[in-house]
Every structure is written in C-alpha cells, then in structure tokens.
Amino acid sequence: MIVAHLDLDAFFAAVEELESPELRRLPLVVGGDPHGRGVVATANYVARGFGIRSAMSCAEALRRCPSATFVRPRMSLYRDYSREVWATIGEIVPTVEQAGIDEGYLDLGEIAPGFDDARGLAEAVQAVVRARTHLSCSLGVATSKVVAKVASDRRKPGGLTVVRPGREAAFLAPFPIRILPGVGPRAEERLAAAGVKTIGALAALDDEALRTVVRGKVGRELRDRARGVDPRPLEVSSVRISISHEETFARDIDDRERLHDEIRGMAESVAEHLRNRGQVARTVTTKLRYPDFSIRTRSTSLPMGTAEAARIGELACALLDRALRDRPGPLRLVGVGVSGLTEDVQLSLAGLV
C-alpha cells in the first residue's frame, strides 16, 4: 500500500487571502470575536509567527498580536474552493478518501508501482492544485494512513515528506505522543503520567506495561500505530452523488449571451448523462471562476427531479446571472453540475408495464 495524506495549508486563511490579496502580508486570523469567547479556526503563517494557533481563544490571539486582522469564517465559500481542489485531485488520482474540507487520503499505489513513482505523483498533485486553484498543500507519503498523516505536517507549507517501507517506526519515534492519530487528551494524560511522552516510547511498551496505561483493544491499536502498523484501507464511496461539466476558456469571457450559450451546452451534456443512467436530479449548481482564480458557486433545488436539458440550462443561466449580480466581471471558467440524484420514477414504472 502506498498512501498519501494531503493537507491544504492554512486553508481558510489561504482562501481569504485569495479573495483579498492585501491580507497576505498581514497577520490574519479566521475565527470568532476577539473581544468575546471566539476561537481561532485557522491563522495564516504571518500570524503563526506570533504564536497564534488553531483552537486558541481569539482573545489570546489578540493579546499575542494586537495588530492582527480578524475575519469570521465563510464556510460556504470554503466549501466552493474545497470542491474545486478535490475535483482537481480526482482527475489525477482515482481513489480518494476525503477526510475533511481541507484534508484527505490518496491511493497512490493504485497508479504508482513504487515509492519513487509515488513521490513524482505527489509532486504532480501539488503542482496541479496550485496551478488550478492557487492554493498550496502539503503531503505525506507512506505505507499506511497513520504515518502519512503525521508526515504531511512535517514540512508545511507546501512540503512533501516520503517515509519509505521499513522506516515507519524510526520516523515516528521522536515525535510527542499527542500527534499520534487516535491519542486523545485523556490517553495523553495517562501515558504522560506513566512516563510515555514520545511515540517511540509507546511503541516500546510490552504487553504488561501497556495494560497498565491503556487497556484492551484501544491500547494495542495505539501501540501498533506507534510502530507504523495501520491496516485501515481508504474509505471510498462508490455511489456517484453528482454529475458536472465545466469549461475553461482560452480567453476570459464577459459576454453574457455567450456565457448562456456555453451553459446551455453543458446542460445538454449533463442531461444526457442523467438519461443514460436512468436518473433525475433535484439540485442544479453553476460554478464560476474569475481571472484572479476566485471561485463562486450558486445552487437551487427543485421539488421534483429533472433530466430535461432545457430546464437544467434555464436554471443554470439564472444562477449565473445571480452570481454576476453579486460580483460582476469576465469569467475564466464556467461549469454546470447536478446533484440529489435519484432513479427516474417514470422509467422505473415503464419497466413494469
């Protein structure tokens, strides 16, 4: 097994910097009210230089850096960028487990026969994500999910760490026990009280010593992970939940009628896919990418599903117009997608006649 863990660097803050480039040189904190009980969701690397970290109180962040800029999280915007990133990755690596809005696992072994090839593939993923979205990501490549996850955090931002077979336990050993996936606050306290403060110390425990600190299956599983042993496969859904089509233009387009024509053509393609699968869709989404690579999506849902190209096109064009009212300007890319897929009831009934 050759698996990579991919982590988007300071993701929320990075999106805010894309949306407002003037923020890039400032200490930026995405989180709640610094004068109330808000918590830091993430901070850019300028702010991290002041010791600001995720899950810290915003009041403490303000004390550490009085000049910091605080912005409230915009989750719908972050989801737009996240979808773009994972769609891009899916064009390169077929099997992906998205573990969160900004992280996931990639099955590199499916298309890379060895670790040298896997390194090249991971570098290609980084390059394409940056070229397509202007976001950076860090990757860890290893023989298991637990080692890959720890490795992805070693060379941030934009780093790549490869842990070759046989080196897993030695790689993990020096790190503090708290960074091992699966070790929560309570387990960390119990292990620290027993003098187990590094991953290597946990890996070295014999069965008797292990039972005194973390009993049963949980203890054995954590010790296995500390030794780099983690048999968990990627958890991938085989059910297709959406269909989409998009086009990147050779030159940016601001002609509304031409954009409508492009969208109607995409709606035809999407509708054909639906009909071929015997499905209908309840939700239509239009995606826009501007010349500065910022992304917007707008969606609408229907009371009943449709596979009619004209209806999908009509809704998608209206969504485009709505998005352009919010932010006018030429577009680099447009796309049309449908979700909320269900079996076409009319086709099902026809089969019973």
GROMACS .gro file of N, CA and C in nm, residues 82-246:
model
  495
   82SER      N    1  -1.299   2.399  -0.168
   82SER     CA    2  -1.269   2.259  -0.136
   82SER      C    3  -1.316   2.167  -0.248
   83ARG      N    4  -1.437   2.190  -0.297
   83ARG     CA    5  -1.488   2.106  -0.407
   83ARG      C    6  -1.397   2.116  -0.529
   84GLU      N    7  -1.348   2.237  -0.558
   84GLU     CA    8  -1.260   2.256  -0.671
   84GLU      C    9  -1.129   2.178  -0.652
   85VAL      N   10  -1.074   2.185  -0.532
   85VAL     CA   11  -0.949   2.112  -0.504
   85VAL      C   12  -0.967   1.962  -0.522
   86TRP      N   13  -1.073   1.907  -0.462
   86TRP     CA   14  -1.089   1.762  -0.467
   86TRP      C   15  -1.131   1.713  -0.605
   87ALA      N   16  -1.201   1.795  -0.679
   87ALA     CA   17  -1.230   1.758  -0.818
   87ALA      C   18  -1.101   1.755  -0.899
   88THR      N   19  -1.011   1.850  -0.873
   88THR     CA   20  -0.882   1.854  -0.942
   88THR      C   21  -0.799   1.731  -0.908
   89ILE      N   22  -0.794   1.696  -0.780
   89ILE     CA   23  -0.718   1.578  -0.738
   89ILE      C   24  -0.774   1.452  -0.800
   90GLY      N   25  -0.907   1.444  -0.807
   90GLY     CA   26  -0.971   1.326  -0.864
   90GLY      C   27  -0.939   1.303  -1.011
   91GLU      N   28  -0.895   1.407  -1.081
   91GLU     CA   29  -0.854   1.390  -1.221
   91GLU      C   30  -0.718   1.322  -1.232
   92ILE      N   31  -0.641   1.322  -1.122
   92ILE     CA   32  -0.506   1.265  -1.123
   92ILE      C   33  -0.502   1.131  -1.050
   93VAL      N   34  -0.568   1.126  -0.934
   93VAL     CA   35  -0.569   1.005  -0.851
   93VAL      C   36  -0.713   0.955  -0.840
   94PRO      N   37  -0.743   0.839  -0.896
   94PRO     CA   38  -0.883   0.794  -0.899
   94PRO      C   39  -0.944   0.765  -0.763
   95THR      N   40  -0.867   0.711  -0.670
   95THR     CA   41  -0.922   0.667  -0.542
   95THR      C   42  -0.880   0.763  -0.431
   96VAL      N   43  -0.977   0.833  -0.375
   96VAL     CA   44  -0.951   0.936  -0.275
   96VAL      C   45  -1.052   0.922  -0.162
   97GLU      N   46  -1.006   0.934  -0.038
   97GLU     CA   47  -1.093   0.943   0.078
   97GLU      C   48  -1.083   1.085   0.133
   98GLN      N   49  -1.187   1.164   0.116
   98GLN     CA   50  -1.185   1.299   0.170
   98GLN      C   51  -1.222   1.292   0.316
   99ALA      N   52  -1.126   1.325   0.403
   99ALA     CA   53  -1.146   1.314   0.547
   99ALA      C   54  -1.199   1.442   0.609
  100GLY      N   55  -1.199   1.551   0.535
  100GLY     CA   56  -1.247   1.679   0.584
  100GLY      C   57  -1.247   1.779   0.471
  101ILE      N   58  -1.288   1.900   0.501
  101ILE     CA   59  -1.295   2.003   0.398
  101ILE      C   60  -1.157   2.035   0.342
  102ASP      N   61  -1.052   2.013   0.423
  102ASP     CA   62  -0.917   2.052   0.381
  102ASP      C   63  -0.816   1.939   0.389
  103GLU      N   64  -0.860   1.815   0.403
  103GLU     CA   65  -0.764   1.705   0.410
  103GLU      C   66  -0.825   1.576   0.359
  104GLY      N   67  -0.738   1.483   0.319
  104GLY     CA   68  -0.785   1.355   0.272
  104GLY      C   69  -0.670   1.263   0.237
  105TYR      N   70  -0.704   1.139   0.203
  105TYR     CA   71  -0.606   1.036   0.169
  105TYR      C   72  -0.616   0.999   0.021
  106LEU      N   73  -0.501   0.975  -0.041
  106LEU     CA   74  -0.493   0.942  -0.182
  106LEU      C   75  -0.428   0.805  -0.197
  107ASP      N   76  -0.488   0.718  -0.274
  107ASP     CA   77  -0.429   0.586  -0.300
  107ASP      C   78  -0.332   0.600  -0.417
  108LEU      N   79  -0.205   0.625  -0.386
  108LEU     CA   80  -0.104   0.642  -0.491
  108LEU      C   81  -0.060   0.507  -0.546
  109GLY      N   82  -0.067   0.403  -0.464
  109GLY     CA   83  -0.022   0.271  -0.508
  109GLY      C   84  -0.104   0.215  -0.622
  110GLU      N   85  -0.225   0.266  -0.638
  110GLU     CA   86  -0.311   0.219  -0.748
  110GLU      C   87  -0.251   0.252  -0.884
  111ILE      N   88  -0.174   0.361  -0.892
  111ILE     CA   89  -0.119   0.402  -1.022
  111ILE      C   90   0.033   0.424  -1.018
  112ALA      N   91   0.093   0.413  -0.900
  112ALA     CA   92   0.239   0.431  -0.887
  112ALA      C   93   0.298   0.300  -0.836
  113PRO      N   94   0.378   0.229  -0.915
  113PRO     CA   95   0.428   0.097  -0.874
  113PRO      C   96   0.528   0.099  -0.760
  114GLY      N   97   0.598   0.212  -0.738
  114GLY     CA   98   0.698   0.218  -0.633
  114GLY      C   99   0.702   0.355  -0.570
  115PHE      N  100   0.785   0.370  -0.467
  115PHE     CA  101   0.788   0.496  -0.393
  115PHE      C  102   0.849   0.610  -0.472
  116ASP      N  103   0.942   0.582  -0.563
  116ASP     CA  104   0.995   0.689  -0.647
  116ASP      C  105   0.885   0.745  -0.737
  117ASP      N  106   0.805   0.655  -0.792
  117ASP     CA  107   0.692   0.699  -0.876
  117ASP      C  108   0.589   0.773  -0.792
  118ALA      N  109   0.568   0.726  -0.669
  118ALA     CA  110   0.470   0.790  -0.581
  118ALA      C  111   0.513   0.932  -0.547
  119ARG      N  112   0.643   0.952  -0.523
  119ARG     CA  113   0.692   1.087  -0.497
  119ARG      C  114   0.663   1.178  -0.615
  120GLY      N  115   0.693   1.131  -0.737
  120GLY     CA  116   0.665   1.211  -0.855
  120GLY      C  117   0.517   1.242  -0.871
  121LEU      N  118   0.432   1.144  -0.838
  121LEU     CA  119   0.288   1.165  -0.848
  121LEU      C  120   0.241   1.267  -0.745
  122ALA      N  121   0.295   1.259  -0.623
  122ALA     CA  122   0.259   1.357  -0.519
  122ALA      C  123   0.302   1.497  -0.560
  123GLU      N  124   0.419   1.510  -0.618
  123GLU     CA  125   0.466   1.641  -0.665
  123GLU      C  126   0.374   1.694  -0.776
  124ALA      N  127   0.327   1.604  -0.862
  124ALA     CA  128   0.235   1.646  -0.968
  124ALA      C  129   0.103   1.695  -0.910
  125VAL      N  130   0.053   1.627  -0.807
  125VAL     CA  131  -0.070   1.671  -0.741
  125VAL      C  132  -0.052   1.811  -0.684
  126GLN      N  133   0.058   1.834  -0.615
  126GLN     CA  134   0.084   1.967  -0.559
  126GLN      C  135   0.087   2.074  -0.668
  127ALA      N  136   0.156   2.043  -0.778
  127ALA     CA  137   0.171   2.141  -0.885
  127ALA      C  138   0.037   2.173  -0.951
  128VAL      N  139  -0.044   2.070  -0.974
  128VAL     CA  140  -0.173   2.093  -1.041
  128VAL      C  141  -0.270   2.166  -0.950
  129VAL      N  142  -0.272   2.131  -0.822
  129VAL     CA  143  -0.360   2.203  -0.728
  129VAL      C  144  -0.323   2.350  -0.724
  130ARG      N  145  -0.193   2.380  -0.719
  130ARG     CA  146  -0.151   2.520  -0.715
  130ARG      C  147  -0.185   2.591  -0.846
  131ALA      N  148  -0.161   2.524  -0.959
  131ALA     CA  149  -0.189   2.588  -1.088
  131ALA      C  150  -0.337   2.612  -1.108
  132ARG      N  151  -0.420   2.517  -1.064
  132ARG     CA  152  -0.564   2.527  -1.089
  132ARG      C  153  -0.635   2.616  -0.988
  133THR      N  154  -0.589   2.618  -0.862
  133THR     CA  155  -0.663   2.687  -0.757
  133THR      C  156  -0.584   2.796  -0.687
  134HIS      N  157  -0.453   2.804  -0.710
  134HIS     CA  158  -0.366   2.898  -0.641
  134HIS      C  159  -0.359   2.870  -0.491
  135LEU      N  160  -0.385   2.746  -0.450
  135LEU     CA  161  -0.372   2.705  -0.311
  135LEU      C  162  -0.256   2.607  -0.297
  136SER      N  163  -0.190   2.609  -0.182
  136SER     CA  164  -0.081   2.516  -0.160
  136SER      C  165  -0.125   2.404  -0.067
  137CYS      N  166  -0.061   2.289  -0.082
  137CYS     CA  167  -0.092   2.175   0.003
  137CYS      C  168   0.036   2.103   0.040
  138SER      N  169   0.032   2.035   0.154
  138SER     CA  170   0.144   1.953   0.199
  138SER      C  171   0.102   1.807   0.197
  139LEU      N  172   0.195   1.720   0.161
  139LEU     CA  173   0.164   1.577   0.152
  139LEU      C  174   0.265   1.494   0.229
  140GLY      N  175   0.214   1.386   0.287
  140GLY     CA  176   0.298   1.281   0.343
  140GLY      C  177   0.269   1.153   0.269
  141VAL      N  178   0.371   1.081   0.230
  141VAL     CA  179   0.357   0.956   0.155
  141VAL      C  180   0.417   0.844   0.237
  142ALA      N  181   0.342   0.734   0.257
  142ALA     CA  182   0.391   0.625   0.341
  142ALA      C  183   0.315   0.498   0.306
  143THR      N  184   0.337   0.394   0.387
  143THR     CA  185   0.271   0.265   0.365
  143THR      C  186   0.139   0.255   0.440
  144SER      N  187   0.104   0.355   0.520
  144SER     CA  188  -0.021   0.349   0.597
  144SER      C  189  -0.075   0.489   0.620
  145LYS      N  190  -0.201   0.496   0.655
  145LYS     CA  191  -0.267   0.625   0.676
  145LYS      C  192  -0.207   0.700   0.794
  146VAL      N  193  -0.178   0.630   0.904
  146VAL     CA  194  -0.131   0.698   1.023
  146VAL      C  195   0.005   0.763   1.000
  147VAL      N  196   0.095   0.694   0.931
  147VAL     CA  197   0.227   0.750   0.906
  147VAL      C  198   0.217   0.864   0.804
  148ALA      N  199   0.133   0.848   0.703
  148ALA     CA  200   0.116   0.952   0.602
  148ALA      C  201   0.062   1.080   0.664
  149LYS      N  202  -0.032   1.066   0.759
  149LYS     CA  203  -0.090   1.186   0.823
  149LYS      C  204   0.014   1.261   0.904
  150VAL      N  205   0.093   1.190   0.983
  150VAL     CA  206   0.198   1.256   1.060
  150VAL      C  207   0.299   1.321   0.966
  151ALA      N  208   0.332   1.251   0.858
  151ALA     CA  209   0.434   1.301   0.765
  151ALA      C  210   0.389   1.428   0.694
  152SER      N  211   0.259   1.442   0.667
  152SER     CA  212   0.211   1.558   0.592
  152SER      C  213   0.229   1.688   0.667
  153ASP      N  214   0.248   1.680   0.798
  153ASP     CA  215   0.260   1.800   0.880
  153ASP      C  216   0.406   1.840   0.905
  154ARG      N  217   0.500   1.766   0.847
  154ARG     CA  218   0.640   1.789   0.880
  154ARG      C  219   0.701   1.907   0.808
  155ARG      N  220   0.658   1.938   0.687
  155ARG     CA  221   0.724   2.041   0.607
  155ARG      C  222   0.623   2.141   0.552
  156LYS      N  223   0.549   2.199   0.639
  156LYS     CA  224   0.449   2.298   0.598
  156LYS      C  225   0.513   2.437   0.588
  157PRO      N  226   0.463   2.520   0.499
  157PRO     CA  227   0.362   2.492   0.395
  157PRO      C  228   0.425   2.440   0.266
  158GLY      N  229   0.346   2.370   0.189
  158GLY     CA  230   0.387   2.326   0.056
  158GLY      C  231   0.492   2.219   0.053
  159GLY      N  232   0.506   2.141   0.162
  159GLY     CA  233   0.611   2.041   0.169
  159GLY      C  234   0.566   1.903   0.127
  160LEU      N  235   0.664   1.813   0.113
  160LEU     CA  236   0.639   1.674   0.078
  160LEU      C  237   0.736   1.587   0.158
  161THR      N  238   0.684   1.494   0.236
  161THR     CA  239   0.765   1.403   0.315
  161THR      C  240   0.730   1.260   0.276
  162VAL      N  241   0.831   1.182   0.238
  162VAL     CA  242   0.812   1.043   0.199
  162VAL      C  243   0.879   0.953   0.301
  163VAL      N  244   0.801   0.862   0.359
  163VAL     CA  245   0.853   0.765   0.455
  163VAL      C  246   0.853   0.628   0.388
  164ARG      N  247   0.969   0.578   0.358
  164ARG     CA  248   0.979   0.454   0.281
  164ARG      C  249   0.955   0.331   0.369
  165PRO      N  250   0.920   0.219   0.308
  165PRO     CA  251   0.894   0.095   0.384
  165PRO      C  252   1.011   0.058   0.473
  166GLY      N  253   0.978   0.019   0.595
  166GLY     CA  254   1.080  -0.019   0.691
  166GLY      C  255   1.128   0.096   0.778
  167ARG      N  256   1.091   0.219   0.743
  167ARG     CA  257   1.136   0.336   0.817
  167ARG      C  258   1.024   0.396   0.904
  168GLU      N  259   0.908   0.333   0.906
  168GLU     CA  260   0.792   0.392   0.971
  168GLU      C  261   0.814   0.417   1.120
  169ALA      N  262   0.856   0.315   1.194
  169ALA     CA  263   0.871   0.328   1.339
  169ALA      C  264   0.980   0.429   1.373
  170ALA      N  265   1.091   0.426   1.300
  170ALA     CA  266   1.200   0.521   1.326
  170ALA      C  267   1.157   0.664   1.297
  171PHE      N  268   1.076   0.682   1.193
  171PHE     CA  269   1.026   0.816   1.161
  171PHE      C  270   0.937   0.869   1.272
  172LEU      N  271   0.847   0.786   1.322
  172LEU     CA  272   0.751   0.830   1.423
  172LEU      C  273   0.813   0.848   1.560
  173ALA      N  274   0.914   0.771   1.592
  173ALA     CA  275   0.964   0.759   1.730
  173ALA      C  276   0.991   0.891   1.801
  174PRO      N  277   1.056   0.992   1.742
  174PRO     CA  278   1.091   1.112   1.819
  174PRO      C  279   0.976   1.206   1.849
  175PHE      N  280   0.863   1.189   1.784
  175PHE     CA  281   0.757   1.288   1.795
  175PHE      C  282   0.680   1.273   1.926
  176PRO      N  283   0.626   1.385   1.978
  176PRO     CA  284   0.546   1.377   2.102
  176PRO      C  285   0.422   1.291   2.080
  177ILE      N  286   0.381   1.225   2.184
  177ILE     CA  287   0.272   1.128   2.176
  177ILE      C  288   0.142   1.192   2.130
  178ARG      N  289   0.123   1.322   2.158
  178ARG     CA  290  -0.005   1.386   2.129
  178ARG      C  291  -0.035   1.395   1.980
  179ILE      N  292   0.067   1.386   1.893
  179ILE     CA  293   0.040   1.400   1.749
  179ILE      C  294   0.003   1.267   1.684
  180LEU      N  295   0.007   1.157   1.759
  180LEU     CA  296  -0.030   1.028   1.701
  180LEU      C  297  -0.182   1.022   1.686
  181PRO      N  298  -0.234   1.005   1.564
  181PRO     CA  299  -0.379   0.997   1.546
  181PRO      C  300  -0.440   0.888   1.635
  182GLY      N  301  -0.544   0.925   1.708
  182GLY     CA  302  -0.609   0.832   1.798
  182GLY      C  303  -0.579   0.857   1.944
  183VAL      N  304  -0.473   0.936   1.973
  183VAL     CA  305  -0.439   0.968   2.111
  183VAL      C  306  -0.512   1.097   2.149
  184GLY      N  307  -0.616   1.083   2.230
  184GLY     CA  308  -0.691   1.198   2.277
  184GLY      C  309  -0.631   1.255   2.404
  185PRO      N  310  -0.691   1.362   2.457
  185PRO     CA  311  -0.637   1.426   2.578
  185PRO      C  312  -0.628   1.332   2.697
  186ARG      N  313  -0.730   1.247   2.716
  186ARG     CA  314  -0.728   1.158   2.832
  186ARG      C  315  -0.617   1.053   2.819
  187ALA      N  316  -0.604   0.995   2.700
  187ALA     CA  317  -0.498   0.896   2.678
  187ALA      C  318  -0.361   0.960   2.692
  188GLU      N  319  -0.347   1.083   2.643
  188GLU     CA  320  -0.219   1.153   2.655
  188GLU      C  321  -0.182   1.174   2.802
  189GLU      N  322  -0.280   1.212   2.884
  189GLU     CA  323  -0.254   1.232   3.027
  189GLU      C  324  -0.208   1.103   3.093
  190ARG      N  325  -0.276   0.993   3.062
  190ARG     CA  326  -0.241   0.865   3.125
  190ARG      C  327  -0.104   0.820   3.080
  191LEU      N  328  -0.074   0.836   2.952
  191LEU     CA  329   0.057   0.795   2.902
  191LEU      C  330   0.168   0.881   2.961
  192ALA      N  331   0.143   1.013   2.967
  192ALA     CA  332   0.245   1.103   3.022
  192ALA      C  333   0.270   1.073   3.170
  193ALA      N  334   0.164   1.040   3.243
  193ALA     CA  335   0.180   1.006   3.385
  193ALA      C  336   0.264   0.882   3.403
  194ALA      N  337   0.263   0.794   3.303
  194ALA     CA  338   0.344   0.671   3.308
  194ALA      C  339   0.482   0.692   3.248
  195GLY      N  340   0.513   0.817   3.211
  195GLY     CA  341   0.644   0.847   3.155
  195GLY      C  342   0.654   0.824   3.005
  196VAL      N  343   0.541   0.800   2.940
  196VAL     CA  344   0.541   0.775   2.795
  196VAL      C  345   0.507   0.908   2.726
  197LYS      N  346   0.609   0.976   2.678
  197LYS     CA  347   0.588   1.109   2.621
  197LYS      C  348   0.619   1.117   2.472
  198THR      N  349   0.677   1.013   2.415
  198THR     CA  350   0.705   1.011   2.271
  198THR      C  351   0.638   0.889   2.208
  199ILE      N  352   0.622   0.896   2.078
  199ILE     CA  353   0.562   0.783   2.006
  199ILE      C  354   0.652   0.661   2.018
  200GLY      N  355   0.783   0.683   2.015
  200GLY     CA  356   0.876   0.571   2.028
  200GLY      C  357   0.863   0.500   2.162
  201ALA      N  358   0.838   0.578   2.268
  201ALA     CA  359   0.821   0.517   2.400
  201ALA      C  360   0.696   0.431   2.405
  202LEU      N  361   0.591   0.474   2.340
  202LEU     CA  362   0.469   0.392   2.332
  202LEU      C  363   0.495   0.265   2.253
  203ALA      N  364   0.565   0.278   2.141
  203ALA     CA  365   0.595   0.161   2.058
  203ALA      C  366   0.677   0.057   2.133
  204ALA      N  367   0.758   0.102   2.230
  204ALA     CA  368   0.848   0.011   2.302
  204ALA      C  369   0.780  -0.062   2.417
  205LEU      N  370   0.657  -0.024   2.455
  205LEU     CA  371   0.591  -0.088   2.568
  205LEU      C  372   0.562  -0.235   2.540
  206ASP      N  373   0.589  -0.321   2.637
  206ASP     CA  374   0.548  -0.461   2.622
  206ASP      C  375   0.403  -0.475   2.666
  207ASP      N  376   0.347  -0.593   2.650
  207ASP     CA  377   0.205  -0.614   2.677
  207ASP      C  378   0.167  -0.578   2.821
  208GLU      N  379   0.251  -0.619   2.916
  208GLU     CA  380   0.219  -0.594   3.057
  208GLU      C  381   0.220  -0.445   3.088
  209ALA      N  382   0.322  -0.375   3.039
  209ALA     CA  383   0.330  -0.232   3.064
  209ALA      C  384   0.216  -0.158   2.995
  210LEU      N  385   0.179  -0.203   2.876
  210LEU     CA  386   0.072  -0.138   2.801
  210LEU      C  387  -0.060  -0.148   2.877
  211ARG      N  388  -0.086  -0.264   2.940
  211ARG     CA  389  -0.212  -0.284   3.012
  211ARG      C  390  -0.226  -0.190   3.130
  212THR      N  391  -0.117  -0.142   3.184
  212THR     CA  392  -0.124  -0.054   3.300
  212THR      C  393  -0.161   0.090   3.263
  213VAL      N  394  -0.147   0.126   3.134
  213VAL     CA  395  -0.178   0.264   3.094
  213VAL      C  396  -0.298   0.275   3.000
  214VAL      N  397  -0.302   0.193   2.897
  214VAL     CA  398  -0.416   0.194   2.804
  214VAL      C  399  -0.454   0.049   2.777
  215ARG      N  400  -0.566   0.008   2.832
  215ARG     CA  401  -0.601  -0.134   2.826
  215ARG      C  402  -0.675  -0.172   2.698
  216GLY      N  403  -0.680  -0.302   2.677
  216GLY     CA  404  -0.766  -0.360   2.575
  216GLY      C  405  -0.726  -0.329   2.432
  217LYS      N  406  -0.826  -0.337   2.347
  217LYS     CA  407  -0.805  -0.321   2.203
  217LYS      C  408  -0.751  -0.183   2.169
  218VAL      N  409  -0.798  -0.079   2.239
  218VAL     CA  410  -0.752   0.058   2.212
  218VAL      C  411  -0.602   0.069   2.235
  219GLY      N  412  -0.555   0.014   2.345
  219GLY     CA  413  -0.412   0.020   2.374
  219GLY      C  414  -0.330  -0.051   2.269
  220ARG      N  415  -0.372  -0.170   2.228
  220ARG     CA  416  -0.297  -0.245   2.126
  220ARG      C  417  -0.297  -0.172   1.993
  221GLU      N  418  -0.411  -0.111   1.961
  221GLU     CA  419  -0.421  -0.037   1.835
  221GLU      C  420  -0.329   0.084   1.835
  222LEU      N  421  -0.325   0.156   1.946
  222LEU     CA  422  -0.237   0.273   1.955
  222LEU      C  423  -0.090   0.232   1.947
  223ARG      N  424  -0.055   0.122   2.012
  223ARG     CA  425   0.084   0.075   2.005
  223ARG      C  426   0.120   0.033   1.863
  224ASP      N  427   0.027  -0.033   1.795
  224ASP     CA  428   0.052  -0.069   1.655
  224ASP      C  429   0.077   0.057   1.571
  225ARG      N  430  -0.006   0.157   1.592
  225ARG     CA  431   0.012   0.281   1.516
  225ARG      C  432   0.146   0.345   1.547
  226ALA      N  433   0.186   0.341   1.674
  226ALA     CA  434   0.315   0.397   1.712
  226ALA      C  435   0.429   0.324   1.643
  227ARG      N  436   0.406   0.199   1.606
  227ARG     CA  437   0.507   0.119   1.535
  227ARG      C  438   0.492   0.132   1.383
  228GLY      N  439   0.396   0.216   1.342
  228GLY     CA  440   0.375   0.237   1.198
  228GLY      C  441   0.287   0.133   1.134
  229VAL      N  442   0.216   0.055   1.215
  229VAL     CA  443   0.128  -0.051   1.164
  229VAL      C  444  -0.016   0.000   1.167
  230ASP      N  445  -0.076   0.009   1.051
  230ASP     CA  446  -0.212   0.063   1.041
  230ASP      C  447  -0.279   0.002   0.918
  231PRO      N  448  -0.357  -0.105   0.935
  231PRO     CA  449  -0.414  -0.176   0.818
  231PRO      C  450  -0.539  -0.111   0.759
  232ARG      N  451  -0.582   0.002   0.811
  232ARG     CA  452  -0.707   0.063   0.763
  232ARG      C  453  -0.698   0.096   0.613
  233PRO      N  454  -0.795   0.053   0.534
  233PRO     CA  455  -0.799   0.092   0.393
  233PRO      C  456  -0.862   0.230   0.378
  234LEU      N  457  -0.855   0.285   0.259
  234LEU     CA  458  -0.926   0.409   0.232
  234LEU      C  459  -1.075   0.382   0.231
  235GLU      N  460  -1.152   0.471   0.287
  235GLU     CA  461  -1.298   0.460   0.289
  235GLU      C  462  -1.353   0.544   0.176
  236VAL      N  463  -1.394   0.476   0.071
  236VAL     CA  464  -1.436   0.545  -0.050
  236VAL      C  465  -1.577   0.503  -0.086
  237SER      N  466  -1.662   0.602  -0.111
  237SER     CA  467  -1.798   0.572  -0.156
  237SER      C  468  -1.797   0.545  -0.306
  238SER      N  469  -1.861   0.436  -0.346
  238SER     CA  470  -1.869   0.402  -0.488
  238SER      C  471  -1.994   0.459  -0.553
  239VAL      N  472  -2.078   0.527  -0.473
  239VAL     CA  473  -2.202   0.583  -0.526
  239VAL      C  474  -2.177   0.723  -0.580
  240ARG      N  475  -2.212   0.744  -0.704
  240ARG     CA  476  -2.192   0.876  -0.763
  240ARG      C  477  -2.302   0.969  -0.715
  241ILE      N  478  -2.262   1.082  -0.656
  241ILE     CA  479  -2.362   1.171  -0.596
  241ILE      C  480  -2.384   1.298  -0.678
  242SER      N  481  -2.307   1.318  -0.784
  242SER     CA  482  -2.325   1.438  -0.866
  242SER      C  483  -2.270   1.413  -1.006
  243ILE      N  484  -2.314   1.496  -1.099
  243ILE     CA  485  -2.266   1.495  -1.237
  243ILE      C  486  -2.239   1.639  -1.275
  244SER      N  487  -2.125   1.666  -1.337
  244SER     CA  488  -2.094   1.804  -1.372
  244SER      C  489  -2.015   1.812  -1.501
  245HIS      N  490  -2.017   1.931  -1.559
  245HIS     CA  491  -1.940   1.959  -1.680
  245HIS      C  492  -1.894   2.105  -1.669
  246GLU      N  493  -1.767   2.130  -1.702
  246GLU     CA  494  -1.716   2.267  -1.694
  246GLU      C  495  -1.620   2.294  -1.808
   0.00000   0.00000   0.00000
